[in-house]
PDB file of C-alpha atoms and ligand atoms in Angstrom:
ATOM      1  CA  MET A   1      10.100 -13.926  10.568  1.00 89.00           C
ATOM      2  CA  ARG A   2       6.844 -15.422  11.918  1.00 96.00           C
ATOM      3  CA  HIS A   3       4.325 -12.636  11.265  1.00 98.00           C
ATOM      4  CA  LEU A   4       4.578  -9.534   9.027  1.00 98.00           C
ATOM      5  CA  ILE A   5       2.483  -6.835  10.913  1.00 98.00           C
ATOM      6  CA  SER A   6       4.410  -3.571  10.485  1.00 98.00           C
ATOM      7  CA  ALA A   7       7.223  -2.238   8.389  1.00 98.00           C
ATOM      8  CA  ASP A   8       9.135  -1.516  11.703  1.00 98.00           C
ATOM      9  CA  GLN A   9       9.670  -5.219  11.794  1.00 98.00           C
ATOM     10  CA  LEU A  10      12.167  -5.113   8.640  1.00 98.00           C
ATOM     11  CA  GLU A  11      15.695  -4.209   8.570  1.00 98.00           C
ATOM     12  CA  ARG A  12      17.791  -3.440   5.588  1.00 98.00           C
ATOM     13  CA  GLU A  13      19.212  -6.883   5.640  1.00 98.00           C
ATOM     14  CA  ASP A  14      15.666  -8.472   5.618  1.00 98.00           C
ATOM     15  CA  ILE A  15      14.674  -6.268   2.673  1.00 98.00           C
ATOM     16  CA  GLU A  16      17.896  -7.183   0.669  1.00 98.00           C
ATOM     17  CA  ARG A  17      17.342 -10.730   1.305  1.00 98.00           C
ATOM     18  CA  LEU A  18      13.604 -10.696   0.239  1.00 98.00           C
ATOM     19  CA  CYS A  19      14.267  -8.803  -2.760  1.00 98.00           C
ATOM     20  CA  ASP A  20      17.170 -11.012  -3.732  1.00 98.00           C
ATOM     21  CA  MET A  21      14.735 -14.048  -3.317  1.00 98.00           C
ATOM     22  CA  ALA A  22      12.156 -12.258  -5.409  1.00 98.00           C
ATOM     23  CA  ASP A  23      14.664 -11.973  -8.058  1.00 98.00           C
ATOM     24  CA  LYS A  24      15.665 -15.492  -7.984  1.00 98.00           C
ATOM     25  CA  ILE A  25      11.993 -16.729  -8.108  1.00 98.00           C
ATOM     26  CA  ARG A  26      11.248 -14.318 -10.964  1.00 98.00           C
ATOM     27  CA  GLU A  27      14.289 -15.862 -12.775  1.00 98.00           C
ATOM     28  CA  ASN A  28      13.359 -19.402 -12.217  1.00 98.00           C
ATOM     29  CA  PRO A  29       9.836 -19.748 -11.008  1.00 98.00           C
ATOM     30  CA  GLN A  30       9.778 -23.489 -11.686  1.00 98.00           C
ATOM     31  CA  LYS A  31      12.287 -24.234  -9.070  1.00 98.00           C
ATOM     32  CA  PHE A  32       9.955 -22.831  -6.391  1.00 98.00           C
ATOM     33  CA  SER A  33       6.571 -24.282  -7.750  1.00 98.00           C
ATOM     34  CA  LYS A  34       6.169 -26.946  -5.125  1.00 98.00           C
ATOM     35  CA  ILE A  35       7.592 -25.363  -1.902  1.00 98.00           C
ATOM     36  CA  LEU A  36       4.236 -24.766  -0.296  1.00 98.00           C
ATOM     37  CA  SER A  37       2.806 -28.200  -1.368  1.00 98.00           C
ATOM     38  CA  GLY A  38       0.340 -29.250   1.308  1.00 98.00           C
ATOM     39  CA  LYS A  39      -0.071 -25.754   2.691  1.00 98.00           C
ATOM     40  CA  ILE A  40      -3.252 -23.851   2.918  1.00 98.00           C
ATOM     41  CA  VAL A  41      -3.319 -20.072   3.309  1.00 98.00           C
ATOM     42  CA  ALA A  42      -6.473 -18.052   4.151  1.00 98.00           C
ATOM     43  CA  THR A  43      -6.989 -14.681   2.728  1.00 98.00           C
ATOM     44  CA  LEU A  44      -9.522 -12.695   4.832  1.00 97.00           C
ATOM     45  CA  PHE A  45     -10.228  -9.264   3.246  1.00 97.00           C
ATOM     46  CA  TYR A  46     -12.702  -7.007   4.876  1.00 96.00           C
ATOM     47  CA  GLU A  47     -11.908  -4.078   2.693  1.00 96.00           C
ATOM     48  CA  PRO A  48     -11.853  -3.960  -1.203  1.00 94.00           C
ATOM     49  CA  SER A  49      -8.704  -5.142  -2.977  1.00 95.00           C
ATOM     50  CA  THR A  50      -7.627  -6.266  -6.609  1.00 95.00           C
ATOM     51  CA  ARG A  51      -3.801  -6.450  -6.565  1.00 97.00           C
ATOM     52  CA  THR A  52      -3.048  -7.345  -3.008  1.00 97.00           C
ATOM     53  CA  ARG A  53      -5.596 -10.145  -2.603  1.00 97.00           C
ATOM     54  CA  LEU A  54      -5.129 -11.565  -6.051  1.00 97.00           C
ATOM     55  CA  SER A  55      -1.339 -11.352  -6.033  1.00 98.00           C
ATOM     56  CA  PHE A  56      -1.114 -12.992  -2.763  1.00 98.00           C
ATOM     57  CA  GLU A  57      -3.505 -15.765  -3.901  1.00 98.00           C
ATOM     58  CA  SER A  58      -1.514 -16.168  -7.221  1.00 98.00           C
ATOM     59  CA  ALA A  59       1.907 -16.202  -5.151  1.00 98.00           C
ATOM     60  CA  ILE A  60       0.568 -19.019  -2.932  1.00 98.00           C
ATOM     61  CA  MET A  61      -0.603 -21.027  -5.901  1.00 98.00           C
ATOM     62  CA  ARG A  62       2.436 -20.457  -7.804  1.00 98.00           C
ATOM     63  CA  LEU A  63       4.570 -21.820  -4.909  1.00 98.00           C
ATOM     64  CA  GLY A  64       2.308 -24.867  -4.867  1.00 98.00           C
ATOM     65  CA  GLY A  65       0.052 -24.043  -2.118  1.00 98.00           C
ATOM     66  CA  ARG A  66      -3.657 -23.730  -1.840  1.00 98.00           C
ATOM     67  CA  ILE A  67      -6.024 -20.938  -0.700  1.00 98.00           C
ATOM     68  CA  ILE A  68      -9.216 -20.440   1.213  1.00 98.00           C
ATOM     69  CA  SER A  69     -10.623 -17.038   0.931  1.00 95.00           C
ATOM     70  CA  THR A  70     -13.311 -14.492   1.551  1.00 88.00           C
ATOM     71  CA  GLU A  71     -12.939 -11.686  -0.876  1.00 78.00           C
ATOM     72  CA  ASN A  72     -15.567  -9.553   0.905  1.00 88.00           C
ATOM     73  CA  ALA A  73     -15.279 -10.723   4.660  1.00 90.00           C
ATOM     74  CA  SER A  74     -17.122  -7.816   5.843  1.00 87.00           C
ATOM     75  CA  GLU A  75     -20.309  -9.008   4.021  1.00 86.00           C
ATOM     76  CA  ASN A  76     -19.744 -12.808   3.606  1.00 84.00           C
ATOM     77  CA  SER A  77     -17.896 -13.781   6.763  1.00 86.00           C
ATOM     78  CA  SER A  78     -19.333 -14.025  10.311  1.00 89.00           C
ATOM     79  CA  GLY A  79     -17.937 -10.401  10.721  1.00 85.00           C
ATOM     80  CA  LYS A  80     -21.307  -9.412   9.331  1.00 87.00           C
ATOM     81  CA  LYS A  81     -23.032 -11.332  12.167  1.00 89.00           C
ATOM     82  CA  GLY A  82     -20.884  -9.395  14.796  1.00 90.00           C
ATOM     83  CA  GLU A  83     -17.976 -11.837  15.126  1.00 90.00           C
ATOM     84  CA  THR A  84     -14.872 -10.087  16.302  1.00 93.00           C
ATOM     85  CA  VAL A  85     -11.655 -10.319  14.153  1.00 94.00           C
ATOM     86  CA  SER A  86      -9.972 -12.261  17.244  1.00 95.00           C
ATOM     87  CA  ASP A  87     -12.676 -14.764  17.046  1.00 95.00           C
ATOM     88  CA  THR A  88     -12.505 -15.257  13.262  1.00 96.00           C
ATOM     89  CA  ILE A  89      -8.775 -15.772  13.486  1.00 97.00           C
ATOM     90  CA  ARG A  90      -9.182 -18.408  16.241  1.00 97.00           C
ATOM     91  CA  ILE A  91     -11.357 -20.312  13.881  1.00 96.00           C
ATOM     92  CA  VAL A  92      -9.653 -19.764  10.645  1.00 97.00           C
ATOM     93  CA  GLN A  93      -6.216 -20.931  12.006  1.00 97.00           C
ATOM     94  CA  SER A  94      -7.684 -24.311  12.338  1.00 98.00           C
ATOM     95  CA  TYR A  95      -8.130 -24.433   8.797  1.00 98.00           C
ATOM     96  CA  ALA A  96      -5.078 -22.515   7.235  1.00 98.00           C
ATOM     97  CA  ASP A  97      -1.317 -22.584   7.791  1.00 98.00           C
ATOM     98  CA  ALA A  98      -1.197 -18.847   7.631  1.00 98.00           C
ATOM     99  CA  ILE A  99      -3.645 -15.877   7.346  1.00 98.00           C
ATOM    100  CA  VAL A 100      -3.378 -12.880   5.170  1.00 98.00           C
ATOM    101  CA  ILE A 101      -5.772 -10.152   6.585  1.00 98.00           C
ATOM    102  CA  ARG A 102      -6.805  -6.709   5.415  1.00 98.00           C
ATOM    103  CA  HIS A 103      -9.221  -4.715   7.736  1.00 97.00           C
ATOM    104  CA  SER A 104     -10.279  -1.114   8.250  1.00 96.00           C
ATOM    105  CA  ASP A 105      -9.203  -1.257  11.875  1.00 96.00           C
ATOM    106  CA  GLU A 106      -5.927   0.075  12.503  1.00 97.00           C
ATOM    107  CA  ASN A 107      -5.013  -2.537  15.093  1.00 96.00           C
ATOM    108  CA  SER A 108      -6.600  -5.451  13.166  1.00 95.00           C
ATOM    109  CA  ALA A 109      -3.326  -7.287  12.414  1.00 96.00           C
ATOM    110  CA  GLU A 110      -1.703  -6.687  15.918  1.00 96.00           C
ATOM    111  CA  ASN A 111      -4.949  -7.955  17.528  1.00 96.00           C
ATOM    112  CA  ALA A 112      -4.890 -11.026  15.139  1.00 97.00           C
ATOM    113  CA  VAL A 113      -1.512 -11.784  16.178  1.00 97.00           C
ATOM    114  CA  LYS A 114      -2.302 -11.835  19.880  1.00 97.00           C
ATOM    115  CA  VAL A 115      -4.523 -14.939  19.281  1.00 97.00           C
ATOM    116  CA  ALA A 116      -2.837 -16.431  16.456  1.00 97.00           C
ATOM    117  CA  GLU A 117      -1.019 -19.788  16.410  1.00 97.00           C
ATOM    118  CA  VAL A 118      -0.240 -19.507  12.678  1.00 98.00           C
ATOM    119  CA  PRO A 119       1.673 -16.654  10.835  1.00 98.00           C
ATOM    120  CA  ILE A 120      -0.435 -13.416  10.175  1.00 98.00           C
ATOM    121  CA  ILE A 121       0.523 -11.117   7.248  1.00 98.00           C
ATOM    122  CA  ASN A 122      -0.896  -7.693   7.255  1.00 98.00           C
ATOM    123  CA  ALA A 123      -2.458  -6.816   3.904  1.00 98.00           C
ATOM    124  CA  GLY A 124      -3.609  -3.355   4.958  1.00 98.00           C
ATOM    125  CA  SER A 125      -4.727  -2.196   8.414  1.00 98.00           C
ATOM    126  CA  GLY A 126      -6.943   1.011   8.059  1.00 97.00           C
ATOM    127  CA  LYS A 127      -5.022   3.980   7.442  1.00 97.00           C
ATOM    128  CA  ASN A 128      -2.162   2.648   9.391  1.00 98.00           C
ATOM    129  CA  GLU A 129       0.079   0.476   7.379  1.00 98.00           C
ATOM    130  CA  HIS A 130       0.424  -1.758   4.414  1.00 98.00           C
ATOM    131  CA  PRO A 131       3.967  -3.317   4.904  1.00 98.00           C
ATOM    132  CA  THR A 132       3.857  -5.803   1.853  1.00 98.00           C
ATOM    133  CA  GLN A 133       3.083  -2.849  -0.408  1.00 98.00           C
ATOM    134  CA  ALA A 134       6.174  -1.040   0.993  1.00 98.00           C
ATOM    135  CA  LEU A 135       8.234  -4.209   0.297  1.00 98.00           C
ATOM    136  CA  LEU A 136       7.133  -4.363  -3.276  1.00 98.00           C
ATOM    137  CA  ASP A 137       7.651  -0.565  -3.669  1.00 99.00           C
ATOM    138  CA  ILE A 138      11.192  -0.827  -2.425  1.00 98.00           C
ATOM    139  CA  TYR A 139      11.721  -3.777  -4.709  1.00 98.00           C
ATOM    140  CA  THR A 140      10.732  -1.698  -7.562  1.00 98.00           C
ATOM    141  CA  PHE A 141      13.092   1.204  -6.762  1.00 98.00           C
ATOM    142  CA  ARG A 142      15.958  -1.548  -6.546  1.00 98.00           C
ATOM    143  CA  SER A 143      14.893  -3.127  -9.779  1.00 97.00           C
ATOM    144  CA  SER A 144      14.344   0.138 -11.858  1.00 98.00           C
ATOM    145  CA  LYS A 145      16.906   2.608 -10.250  1.00 98.00           C
ATOM    146  CA  GLY A 146      19.499  -0.111  -9.115  1.00 97.00           C
ATOM    147  CA  HIS A 147      19.820   1.322  -5.707  1.00 97.00           C
ATOM    148  CA  ILE A 148      17.928   2.834  -2.675  1.00 98.00           C
ATOM    149  CA  ASP A 149      20.606   4.833  -0.876  1.00 98.00           C
ATOM    150  CA  GLY A 150      20.738   8.308  -2.249  1.00 98.00           C
ATOM    151  CA  LEU A 151      17.252   8.223  -3.671  1.00 98.00           C
ATOM    152  CA  SER A 152      15.158  11.339  -3.873  1.00 98.00           C
ATOM    153  CA  VAL A 153      11.163  10.558  -3.755  1.00 99.00           C
ATOM    154  CA  ALA A 154       8.409  12.889  -4.413  1.00 99.00           C
ATOM    155  CA  MET A 155       5.561  11.766  -2.401  1.00 98.00           C
ATOM    156  CA  LEU A 156       2.201  13.116  -3.823  1.00 98.00           C
ATOM    157  CA  GLY A 157      -1.587  12.733  -3.050  1.00 97.00           C
ATOM    158  CA  ASP A 158      -3.053  11.372   0.351  1.00 97.00           C
ATOM    159  CA  LEU A 159      -0.204  11.043   2.782  1.00 98.00           C
ATOM    160  CA  MET A 160      -2.474  11.419   5.726  1.00 97.00           C
ATOM    161  CA  TYR A 161      -4.731   8.489   5.116  1.00 97.00           C
ATOM    162  CA  GLY A 162      -2.769   6.441   2.575  1.00 98.00           C
ATOM    163  CA  ARG A 163      -1.201   3.553   4.625  1.00 98.00           C
ATOM    164  CA  THR A 164       1.130   2.674   1.602  1.00 98.00           C
ATOM    165  CA  SER A 165       3.080   5.939   2.196  1.00 98.00           C
ATOM    166  CA  HIS A 166       3.183   5.391   5.825  1.00 98.00           C
ATOM    167  CA  SER A 167       4.906   1.944   5.435  1.00 98.00           C
ATOM    168  CA  LEU A 168       7.153   3.224   2.640  1.00 98.00           C
ATOM    169  CA  VAL A 169       8.345   6.058   4.761  1.00 98.00           C
ATOM    170  CA  LYS A 170       9.287   3.581   7.426  1.00 98.00           C
ATOM    171  CA  LEU A 171      11.423   1.480   5.068  1.00 98.00           C
ATOM    172  CA  LEU A 172      13.082   4.410   3.301  1.00 98.00           C
ATOM    173  CA  GLY A 173      14.221   5.556   6.792  1.00 98.00           C
ATOM    174  CA  LEU A 174      16.392   2.402   6.824  1.00 98.00           C
ATOM    175  CA  TYR A 175      18.659   3.852   3.920  1.00 98.00           C
ATOM    176  CA  ASP A 176      21.277   6.754   3.655  1.00 98.00           C
ATOM    177  CA  ASP A 177      20.962   9.849   2.044  1.00 98.00           C
ATOM    178  CA  ILE A 178      17.185   9.784   1.301  1.00 98.00           C
ATOM    179  CA  THR A 179      15.171  12.925   0.437  1.00 98.00           C
ATOM    180  CA  ILE A 180      11.454  13.060   0.495  1.00 98.00           C
ATOM    181  CA  TYR A 181       9.628  15.953  -1.208  1.00 98.00           C
ATOM    182  CA  GLU A 182       6.114  16.117   0.012  1.00 98.00           C
ATOM    183  CA  LEU A 183       3.529  17.664  -2.282  1.00 98.00           C
ATOM    184  CA  SER A 184      -0.009  17.401  -1.220  1.00 98.00           C
ATOM    185  CA  ASP A 185      -3.030  19.401   0.117  1.00 97.00           C
ATOM    186  CA  GLU A 186      -2.026  20.705   3.547  1.00 95.00           C
ATOM    187  CA  ARG A 187      -4.971  18.463   5.034  1.00 95.00           C
ATOM    188  CA  LEU A 188      -3.409  15.384   3.506  1.00 97.00           C
ATOM    189  CA  ARG A 189       0.177  15.896   4.671  1.00 98.00           C
ATOM    190  CA  LEU A 190       2.168  12.956   6.401  1.00 98.00           C
ATOM    191  CA  PRO A 191       1.106  12.681  10.029  1.00 98.00           C
ATOM    192  CA  GLU A 192       3.522  14.191  12.496  1.00 98.00           C
ATOM    193  CA  GLU A 193       4.710  10.854  13.751  1.00 98.00           C
ATOM    194  CA  TYR A 194       6.290  10.265  10.318  1.00 98.00           C
ATOM    195  CA  VAL A 195       7.794  13.540  10.148  1.00 98.00           C
ATOM    196  CA  THR A 196       9.558  12.854  13.494  1.00 98.00           C
ATOM    197  CA  LEU A 197      10.522   9.422  12.232  1.00 98.00           C
ATOM    198  CA  MET A 198      12.076  10.825   9.220  1.00 98.00           C
ATOM    199  CA  LYS A 199      14.003  13.410  11.315  1.00 98.00           C
ATOM    200  CA  SER A 200      15.193  10.711  13.701  1.00 98.00           C
ATOM    201  CA  LYS A 201      16.480   8.610  10.778  1.00 98.00           C
ATOM    202  CA  GLY A 202      18.226  11.416   8.992  1.00 98.00           C
ATOM    203  CA  VAL A 203      15.828  11.482   6.111  1.00 98.00           C
ATOM    204  CA  LYS A 204      15.658  14.983   4.441  1.00 98.00           C
ATOM    205  CA  HIS A 205      12.174  15.997   4.340  1.00 98.00           C
ATOM    206  CA  VAL A 206      10.972  19.048   2.149  1.00 98.00           C
ATOM    207  CA  ARG A 207       7.492  20.243   2.103  1.00 98.00           C
ATOM    208  CA  CYS A 208       6.662  21.677  -1.245  1.00 98.00           C
ATOM    209  CA  GLY A 209       3.978  24.192  -2.556  1.00 97.00           C
ATOM    210  CA  SER A 210       4.108  23.161  -6.182  1.00 98.00           C
ATOM    211  CA  PHE A 211       5.754  21.011  -8.649  1.00 98.00           C
ATOM    212  CA  ASP A 212       8.347  23.871  -9.218  1.00 98.00           C
ATOM    213  CA  ASP A 213       9.683  23.057  -5.728  1.00 98.00           C
ATOM    214  CA  ILE A 214      10.625  19.454  -6.784  1.00 98.00           C
ATOM    215  CA  PRO A 215      14.052  19.238  -8.391  1.00 98.00           C
ATOM    216  CA  ARG A 216      14.097  18.373 -12.187  1.00 98.00           C
ATOM    217  CA  ASP A 217      16.184  15.187 -11.581  1.00 98.00           C
ATOM    218  CA  VAL A 218      14.160  13.673  -8.777  1.00 98.00           C
ATOM    219  CA  ASP A 219      14.410   9.873  -8.853  1.00 98.00           C
ATOM    220  CA  VAL A 220      10.838   8.942  -8.095  1.00 98.00           C
ATOM    221  CA  PHE A 221       7.273  10.261  -8.182  1.00 98.00           C
ATOM    222  CA  TYR A 222       5.251   8.209  -5.688  1.00 99.00           C
ATOM    223  CA  GLN A 223       1.602   9.202  -6.457  1.00 98.00           C
ATOM    224  CA  THR A 224      -1.346   8.179  -4.468  1.00 98.00           C
ATOM    225  CA  ARG A 225      -5.123   8.182  -4.419  1.00 96.00           C
ATOM    226  CA  VAL A 226      -7.144  10.346  -1.976  1.00 95.00           C
ATOM    227  CA  GLN A 227      -8.702   7.797   0.493  1.00 96.00           C
ATOM    228  CA  LYS A 228     -12.191   9.149   0.114  1.00 92.00           C
ATOM    229  CA  GLU A 229     -13.707   6.187   2.006  1.00 92.00           C
ATOM    230  CA  ARG A 230     -11.602   7.237   5.102  1.00 93.00           C
ATOM    231  CA  MET A 231     -12.692  11.125   5.169  1.00 88.00           C
ATOM    232  CA  GLY A 232     -16.395  11.437   4.044  1.00 78.00           C
ATOM    233  CA  GLU A 233     -17.379  14.670   2.262  1.00 77.00           C
ATOM    234  CA  GLN A 234     -14.215  16.618   2.865  1.00 80.00           C
ATOM    235  CA  ALA A 235     -12.573  14.613   0.045  1.00 78.00           C
ATOM    236  CA  ASP A 236     -14.306  16.605  -2.885  1.00 77.00           C
ATOM    237  CA  LYS A 237     -12.616  19.883  -1.709  1.00 85.00           C
ATOM    238  CA  LEU A 238      -8.981  18.758  -1.570  1.00 93.00           C
ATOM    239  CA  ARG A 239      -6.296  19.917  -3.743  1.00 93.00           C
ATOM    240  CA  THR A 240      -4.470  17.206  -5.705  1.00 93.00           C
ATOM    241  CA  PHE A 241      -1.198  17.417  -7.786  1.00 98.00           C
ATOM    242  CA  ASP A 242      -2.015  15.287 -10.638  1.00 98.00           C
ATOM    243  CA  LEU A 243       0.654  14.088 -13.099  1.00 98.00           C
ATOM    244  CA  THR A 244       0.084  14.805 -16.677  1.00 98.00           C
ATOM    245  CA  THR A 245       2.348  14.773 -19.611  1.00 98.00           C
ATOM    246  CA  SER A 246       2.816  18.376 -19.463  1.00 98.00           C
ATOM    247  CA  ILE A 247       3.894  18.181 -15.806  1.00 98.00           C
ATOM    248  CA  MET A 248       6.302  15.200 -16.532  1.00 98.00           C
ATOM    249  CA  ASN A 249       7.914  17.077 -19.386  1.00 98.00           C
ATOM    250  CA  LYS A 250       9.487  19.342 -16.808  1.00 98.00           C
ATOM    251  CA  PHE A 251      11.230  16.475 -15.276  1.00 98.00           C
ATOM    252  CA  SER A 252      14.232  14.058 -16.163  1.00 98.00           C
ATOM    253  CA  ASP A 253      13.806  11.204 -18.510  1.00 98.00           C
ATOM    254  CA  ASP A 254      15.034   9.138 -15.526  1.00 98.00           C
ATOM    255  CA  SER A 255      12.478  10.031 -13.025  1.00 98.00           C
ATOM    256  CA  ILE A 256      10.182   6.951 -12.603  1.00 98.00           C
ATOM    257  CA  ILE A 257       6.423   7.246 -11.854  1.00 98.00           C
ATOM    258  CA  MET A 258       5.028   4.834  -9.233  1.00 98.00           C
ATOM    259  CA  HIS A 259       1.469   4.449  -7.719  1.00 98.00           C
ATOM    260  CA  PRO A 260       0.296   1.680  -5.394  1.00 98.00           C
ATOM    261  CA  LEU A 261      -3.034   1.813  -7.477  1.00 98.00           C
ATOM    262  CA  PRO A 262      -5.920   1.834  -7.953  1.00 98.00           C
ATOM    263  CA  ARG A 263      -5.579   5.342  -9.617  1.00 97.00           C
ATOM    264  CA  ASN A 264      -8.442   7.884 -10.069  1.00 94.00           C
ATOM    265  CA  ASP A 265      -7.374  10.883 -11.998  1.00 95.00           C
ATOM    266  CA  GLU A 266      -3.991  11.586 -10.229  1.00 97.00           C
ATOM    267  CA  ILE A 267      -2.085  10.073 -13.177  1.00 98.00           C
ATOM    268  CA  SER A 268      -3.464  10.808 -16.595  1.00 98.00           C
ATOM    269  CA  ILE A 269      -3.697   7.775 -18.818  1.00 98.00           C
ATOM    270  CA  GLU A 270      -1.738   9.522 -21.430  1.00 98.00           C
ATOM    271  CA  LEU A 271       1.127   8.817 -19.334  1.00 98.00           C
ATOM    272  CA  ASP A 272       0.660   5.074 -19.539  1.00 98.00           C
ATOM    273  CA  GLU A 273       2.792   5.020 -22.792  1.00 97.00           C
ATOM    274  CA  ASP A 274       5.590   7.117 -21.030  1.00 98.00           C
ATOM    275  CA  LYS A 275       8.607   5.056 -20.512  1.00 98.00           C
ATOM    276  CA  ARG A 276       9.013   6.339 -17.155  1.00 98.00           C
ATOM    277  CA  ALA A 277       5.505   4.870 -16.011  1.00 98.00           C
ATOM    278  CA  MET A 278       6.377   2.069 -13.799  1.00 98.00           C
ATOM    279  CA  PHE A 279       3.112   1.391 -11.907  1.00 98.00           C
ATOM    280  CA  PHE A 280       1.941  -1.472 -13.809  1.00 98.00           C
ATOM    281  CA  GLU A 281       5.341  -3.035 -13.388  1.00 98.00           C
ATOM    282  CA  GLN A 282       5.217  -2.239  -9.740  1.00 98.00           C
ATOM    283  CA  ALA A 283       2.010  -4.235  -9.430  1.00 98.00           C
ATOM    284  CA  LYS A 284       3.594  -7.183 -11.208  1.00 98.00           C
ATOM    285  CA  ASN A 285       6.549  -6.858  -8.844  1.00 98.00           C
ATOM    286  CA  GLY A 286       3.938  -7.525  -5.959  1.00 98.00           C
ATOM    287  CA  LEU A 287       3.678 -11.060  -7.071  1.00 98.00           C
ATOM    288  CA  TYR A 288       7.314 -11.793  -6.633  1.00 98.00           C
ATOM    289  CA  ALA A 289       7.854  -9.692  -3.463  1.00 98.00           C
ATOM    290  CA  ARG A 290       4.921 -11.692  -1.906  1.00 98.00           C
ATOM    291  CA  MET A 291       6.242 -14.948  -3.276  1.00 98.00           C
ATOM    292  CA  ALA A 292       9.565 -14.285  -1.517  1.00 98.00           C
ATOM    293  CA  LEU A 293       7.874 -13.437   1.751  1.00 98.00           C
ATOM    294  CA  LEU A 294       5.692 -16.430   1.736  1.00 98.00           C
ATOM    295  CA  TYR A 295       8.888 -18.446   1.130  1.00 98.00           C
ATOM    296  CA  GLU A 296      10.474 -17.089   4.267  1.00 98.00           C
ATOM    297  CA  ILE A 297       7.362 -17.248   6.379  1.00 98.00           C
ATOM    298  CA  LEU A 298       6.049 -20.479   5.375  1.00 98.00           C
ATOM    299  CA  PHE A 299       8.802 -22.623   3.874  1.00 97.00           C
ATOM    300  CA  LEU A 300      11.879 -21.455   5.988  1.00 96.00           C
ATOM    301  CA  GLY A 301       9.481 -20.999   8.981  1.00 89.00           C
TER     302      GLY A 301
HETATM  303  C1  NCD B 401      -3.632   0.628  -1.708  1.00 72.20           C
HETATM  304  C2  NCD B 401      -4.350   0.136  -0.488  1.00 72.20           C
HETATM  305  O1  NCD B 401      -5.242  -0.649  -0.332  1.00 72.20           O
HETATM  306  O2  NCD B 401      -3.942   0.749   0.697  1.00 72.20           O
HETATM  307  N1  NCD B 401      -3.884  -0.335  -2.715  1.00 72.20           N
HETATM  308  C3  NCD B 401      -2.963  -1.438  -2.779  1.00 72.20           C
HETATM  309  O3  NCD B 401      -3.091  -2.317  -2.033  1.00 72.20           O
HETATM  310  N2  NCD B 401      -2.341  -1.474  -3.881  1.00 72.20           N
HETATM  311  C4  NCD B 401      -3.876   2.035  -2.120  1.00 72.20           C
HETATM  312  C5  NCD B 401      -5.199   2.555  -2.204  1.00 72.20           C
HETATM  313  O4  NCD B 401      -6.252   1.944  -2.014  1.00 72.20           O
HETATM  314  O5  NCD B 401      -5.242   3.871  -2.597  1.00 72.20           O
END
């Protein structure tokens, strides 16, 4: 793999291999601590980030590489002066061996690849995709449930504008016997193209009206934040389906709770102590999944 732009690029075998590698790195980080020595990776973030940027930067440094970074590229890079992403990529690639980019433009990563002579990793392209998040989400399913085939996943929150859900649906489509229960405001439902995709991949898709429509033994709750920054005033009038202790009491002890984070009120903090809460672990898994990806792209080449 040279670039990672979309979850479409990943096959089951790729995911298995990357997850196996993430496990190996987690078990013996010392063994991998110099593999990127001499490499420099640029992180170009035009949108806010905590987990994605810092876990990428930590992953690079834990593999022995170094970083150059603009943590607020829309303000602090020449983007502010009107430079296009393509021009910026042409420049930054002279200084770095790979570029990790997040931008509000849905085609940002694809456009970057068109001019890039170094690997490009999409760390979030508008409301479109977030493939490395989907990779770490699948890695979290695998480490906490032990398998992906046969999983039932309740997807909640903002499935219209939430890029993490889009990339995740694409990856879940690679597995057998998957059921997705969709519970969201009708204006925040998965876009039609993802519904079509699920159908073509044999994913069972159930639109729910309330928590009562989700089976007690659902394997995963995948909660997401309303992407207010992508929809303006409409955001305040939307219905959310927040997870609280009283809601979770209706579900199995084995139903895990995930969230790409950051959260607002959609998972109440009282659930942090619930043994089913997996979202902090999930964020930690991002480090290992991204180390595995960097190993493939930059070390194996
Ligand atoms: C997500 C994102 O940026 O799409 N955050 C993340 O990378 N973990 C989710 C969000 O912002 O709601």
